[in-house]
Amino acid sequence: MEELLRQLTTLVQGLVDDMSVLKQDMQTVKQKLGQLEQRVDKLEQRMDKLEQRMDKQEEELRWLKEQMKENTDMIKAIRDNQLEQRSIQDGMRHEIANLRGEMAGIREQMATKDDLSRLREQMATKEDISLIHQRLDYQLGRIAKVEEEMYLLKKVD
């Protein structure tokens, strides 16, 4: 019995030693769990920061997309305006070319100073015009007399 008691004591002592080792292992596991929880907390904080940064970047991306759309619309409007201006400029160039052609024609038809001098020499003076009027009056008077005589002659017949 004594032997049994010794065996039991040895067994209990083995169990106590095993329990001590188990306690130490549990303590190590608790420490590692604590460290793991700290790491998880740090990771959660990092994740929160990352989510905040992602939210900011998404907001910036939305703003950039809106800005890009506005810029695209402005560029399209500028391009359309530029095309319209080019069309107007082309029309103006065409009109200027027509005007230049007309001016060249007018220059060809324009009289020089010498031409004007010759034309002045050829033009009738006031005296010439007065003489022409007198002749016209004389001729009209003769025509009127002839017409009157013809009328009288017709009446007689």
mmCIF file of C-alpha atoms in Angstrom:
data_model
loop_
_atom_site.group_PDB
_atom_site.id
_atom_site.type_symbol
_atom_site.label_atom_id
_atom_site.label_comp_id
_atom_site.label_asym_id
_atom_site.label_seq_id
_atom_site.Cartn_x
_atom_site.Cartn_y
_atom_site.Cartn_z
ATOM 1 C CA MET A 1 0.000 0.000 0.000
ATOM 2 C CA GLU A 2 2.823 2.132 0.678
ATOM 3 C CA GLU A 3 4.010 1.377 -2.734
ATOM 4 C CA LEU A 4 0.700 2.207 -4.096
ATOM 5 C CA LEU A 5 0.793 5.411 -2.197
ATOM 6 C CA ARG A 6 4.196 6.152 -3.631
ATOM 7 C CA GLN A 7 3.014 5.401 -7.106
ATOM 8 C CA LEU A 8 0.034 7.578 -6.501
ATOM 9 C CA THR A 9 2.249 10.298 -5.161
ATOM 10 C CA THR A 10 4.471 9.933 -8.184
ATOM 11 C CA LEU A 11 1.481 10.032 -10.432
ATOM 12 C CA VAL A 12 0.086 13.076 -8.650
ATOM 13 C CA GLN A 13 3.520 14.694 -8.801
ATOM 14 C CA GLY A 14 3.611 13.906 -12.561
ATOM 15 C CA LEU A 15 0.158 15.402 -12.899
ATOM 16 C CA VAL A 16 1.243 18.485 -10.961
ATOM 17 C CA ASP A 17 4.298 18.814 -13.203
ATOM 18 C CA ASP A 18 2.124 18.318 -16.258
ATOM 19 C CA MET A 19 -0.287 20.924 -14.895
ATOM 20 C CA SER A 20 2.605 23.334 -14.385
ATOM 21 C CA VAL A 21 3.765 22.751 -17.941
ATOM 22 C CA LEU A 22 0.169 23.102 -19.101
ATOM 23 C CA LYS A 23 -0.151 26.358 -17.128
ATOM 24 C CA GLN A 24 3.031 27.640 -18.704
ATOM 25 C CA ASP A 25 1.781 26.612 -22.129
ATOM 26 C CA MET A 26 -1.549 28.317 -21.396
ATOM 27 C CA GLN A 27 0.288 31.440 -20.309
ATOM 28 C CA THR A 28 2.345 31.358 -23.511
ATOM 29 C CA VAL A 29 -0.861 30.872 -25.510
ATOM 30 C CA LYS A 30 -2.467 33.792 -23.638
ATOM 31 C CA GLN A 31 0.561 35.980 -24.364
ATOM 32 C CA LYS A 32 0.497 34.984 -27.997
ATOM 33 C CA LEU A 33 -3.257 35.608 -28.110
ATOM 34 C CA GLY A 34 -2.667 39.036 -26.553
ATOM 35 C CA GLN A 35 -0.021 39.778 -29.152
ATOM 36 C CA LEU A 36 -2.316 38.492 -31.855
ATOM 37 C CA GLU A 37 -5.148 40.707 -30.576
ATOM 38 C CA GLN A 38 -2.774 43.701 -30.645
ATOM 39 C CA ARG A 39 -1.806 42.860 -34.187
ATOM 40 C CA VAL A 40 -5.457 42.466 -35.129
ATOM 41 C CA ASP A 41 -6.210 45.862 -33.525
ATOM 42 C CA LYS A 42 -3.324 47.423 -35.463
ATOM 43 C CA LEU A 43 -4.559 45.755 -38.638
ATOM 44 C CA GLU A 44 -8.077 47.034 -37.991
ATOM 45 C CA GLN A 45 -6.695 50.539 -37.491
ATOM 46 C CA ARG A 46 -4.720 50.232 -40.708
ATOM 47 C CA MET A 47 -7.830 48.939 -42.472
ATOM 48 C CA ASP A 48 -9.817 51.923 -41.166
ATOM 49 C CA LYS A 49 -7.114 54.280 -42.413
ATOM 50 C CA LEU A 50 -7.065 52.487 -45.752
ATOM 51 C CA GLU A 51 -10.851 52.725 -46.012
ATOM 52 C CA GLN A 52 -10.674 56.446 -45.238
ATOM 53 C CA ARG A 53 -8.007 56.904 -47.895
ATOM 54 C CA MET A 54 -10.064 54.869 -50.340
ATOM 55 C CA ASP A 55 -13.116 57.027 -49.572
ATOM 56 C CA LYS A 56 -11.049 60.166 -50.195
ATOM 57 C CA GLN A 57 -9.683 58.725 -53.425
ATOM 58 C CA GLU A 58 -13.163 57.730 -54.572
ATOM 59 C CA GLU A 59 -14.375 61.258 -53.832
ATOM 60 C CA GLU A 60 -11.420 62.697 -55.731
ATOM 61 C CA LEU A 61 -12.088 60.288 -58.571
ATOM 62 C CA ARG A 62 -15.740 61.412 -58.712
ATOM 63 C CA TRP A 63 -14.604 65.031 -58.728
ATOM 64 C CA LEU A 64 -11.998 64.296 -61.429
ATOM 65 C CA LYS A 65 -14.602 62.523 -63.558
ATOM 66 C CA GLU A 66 -16.958 65.487 -63.217
ATOM 67 C CA GLN A 67 -14.139 67.911 -64.001
ATOM 68 C CA MET A 68 -13.098 65.804 -66.986
ATOM 69 C CA LYS A 69 -16.685 65.808 -68.274
ATOM 70 C CA GLU A 70 -16.856 69.594 -67.903
ATOM 71 C CA ASN A 71 -13.482 69.961 -69.619
ATOM 72 C CA THR A 72 -14.609 67.660 -72.429
ATOM 73 C CA ASP A 73 -17.790 69.692 -72.876
ATOM 74 C CA MET A 74 -15.776 72.914 -72.944
ATOM 75 C CA ILE A 75 -13.335 71.459 -75.469
ATOM 76 C CA LYS A 76 -16.233 70.366 -77.666
ATOM 77 C CA ALA A 77 -17.759 73.846 -77.436
ATOM 78 C CA ILE A 78 -14.395 75.432 -78.252
ATOM 79 C CA ARG A 79 -13.931 73.053 -81.197
ATOM 80 C CA ASP A 80 -17.421 73.824 -82.499
ATOM 81 C CA ASN A 81 -16.759 77.540 -82.093
ATOM 82 C CA GLN A 82 -13.425 77.131 -83.853
ATOM 83 C CA LEU A 83 -15.094 75.353 -86.767
ATOM 84 C CA GLU A 84 -17.686 78.114 -86.950
ATOM 85 C CA GLN A 85 -14.947 80.757 -86.872
ATOM 86 C CA ARG A 86 -13.047 78.954 -89.626
ATOM 87 C CA SER A 87 -16.208 78.871 -91.700
ATOM 88 C CA ILE A 88 -16.714 82.594 -91.134
ATOM 89 C CA GLN A 89 -13.060 83.248 -91.986
ATOM 90 C CA ASP A 90 -13.366 81.190 -95.165
ATOM 91 C CA GLY A 91 -16.452 83.216 -96.127
ATOM 92 C CA MET A 92 -14.589 86.435 -95.387
ATOM 93 C CA ARG A 93 -11.602 85.299 -97.468
ATOM 94 C CA HIS A 94 -13.944 84.482 -100.328
ATOM 95 C CA GLU A 95 -15.654 87.870 -99.985
ATOM 96 C CA ILE A 96 -12.279 89.637 -99.839
ATOM 97 C CA ALA A 97 -11.164 87.824 -102.990
ATOM 98 C CA ASN A 98 -14.391 88.932 -104.718
ATOM 99 C CA LEU A 99 -13.848 92.501 -103.551
ATOM 100 C CA ARG A 100 -10.260 92.447 -104.796
ATOM 101 C CA GLY A 101 -11.469 91.200 -108.160
ATOM 102 C CA GLU A 102 -14.113 93.926 -108.302
ATOM 103 C CA MET A 103 -11.542 96.539 -107.291
ATOM 104 C CA ALA A 104 -9.192 95.348 -110.030
ATOM 105 C CA GLY A 105 -12.049 95.680 -112.519
ATOM 106 C CA ILE A 106 -12.870 99.139 -111.217
ATOM 107 C CA ARG A 107 -9.210 100.153 -111.449
ATOM 108 C CA GLU A 108 -9.175 98.986 -115.057
ATOM 109 C CA GLN A 109 -12.264 101.044 -115.788
ATOM 110 C CA MET A 110 -11.111 104.093 -113.853
ATOM 111 C CA ALA A 111 -10.057 107.063 -115.886
ATOM 112 C CA THR A 112 -6.625 108.502 -115.372
ATOM 113 C CA LYS A 113 -5.960 112.248 -115.063
ATOM 114 C CA ASP A 114 -5.045 112.370 -118.722
ATOM 115 C CA ASP A 115 -8.302 110.594 -119.584
ATOM 116 C CA LEU A 116 -10.237 113.122 -117.495
ATOM 117 C CA SER A 117 -8.477 116.013 -119.215
ATOM 118 C CA ARG A 118 -9.360 114.615 -122.624
ATOM 119 C CA LEU A 119 -12.947 114.006 -121.532
ATOM 120 C CA ARG A 120 -13.224 117.574 -120.267
ATOM 121 C CA GLU A 121 -11.991 118.840 -123.613
ATOM 122 C CA GLN A 122 -14.592 116.726 -125.374
ATOM 123 C CA MET A 123 -17.425 117.803 -123.085
ATOM 124 C CA ALA A 124 -19.760 120.535 -124.244
ATOM 125 C CA THR A 125 -19.522 123.896 -122.580
ATOM 126 C CA LYS A 126 -22.480 125.872 -121.265
ATOM 127 C CA GLU A 127 -22.472 127.872 -124.441
ATOM 128 C CA ASP A 128 -22.532 124.694 -126.534
ATOM 129 C CA ILE A 129 -25.459 123.406 -124.514
ATOM 130 C CA SER A 130 -27.264 126.725 -124.875
ATOM 131 C CA LEU A 131 -26.801 126.596 -128.653
ATOM 132 C CA ILE A 132 -28.072 123.011 -128.733
ATOM 133 C CA HIS A 133 -31.175 124.105 -126.789
ATOM 134 C CA GLN A 134 -31.786 126.938 -129.204
ATOM 135 C CA ARG A 135 -31.499 124.575 -132.173
ATOM 136 C CA LEU A 136 -33.827 122.105 -130.474
ATOM 137 C CA ASP A 137 -36.345 124.847 -129.792
ATOM 138 C CA TYR A 138 -36.084 125.972 -133.422
ATOM 139 C CA GLN A 139 -36.482 122.409 -134.737
ATOM 140 C CA LEU A 140 -39.420 121.709 -132.368
ATOM 141 C CA GLY A 141 -41.063 124.924 -133.577
ATOM 142 C CA ARG A 142 -40.669 123.838 -137.204
ATOM 143 C CA ILE A 143 -42.045 120.371 -136.393
ATOM 144 C CA ALA A 144 -45.030 121.973 -134.696
ATOM 145 C CA LYS A 145 -45.688 124.165 -137.794
ATOM 146 C CA VAL A 146 -45.432 121.195 -140.141
ATOM 147 C CA GLU A 147 -47.805 119.172 -137.961
ATOM 148 C CA GLU A 148 -50.265 122.070 -137.927
ATOM 149 C CA GLU A 149 -50.101 122.403 -141.701
ATOM 150 C CA MET A 150 -50.646 118.660 -142.101
ATOM 151 C CA TYR A 151 -53.611 118.841 -139.822
ATOM 152 C CA LEU A 152 -55.100 121.684 -141.828
ATOM 153 C CA LEU A 153 -54.452 119.891 -145.084
ATOM 154 C CA LYS A 154 -56.165 116.800 -143.819
ATOM 155 C CA LYS A 155 -59.146 118.841 -142.817
ATOM 156 C CA VAL A 156 -59.376 120.390 -146.283
ATOM 157 C CA ASP A 157 -59.277 117.117 -148.076
#
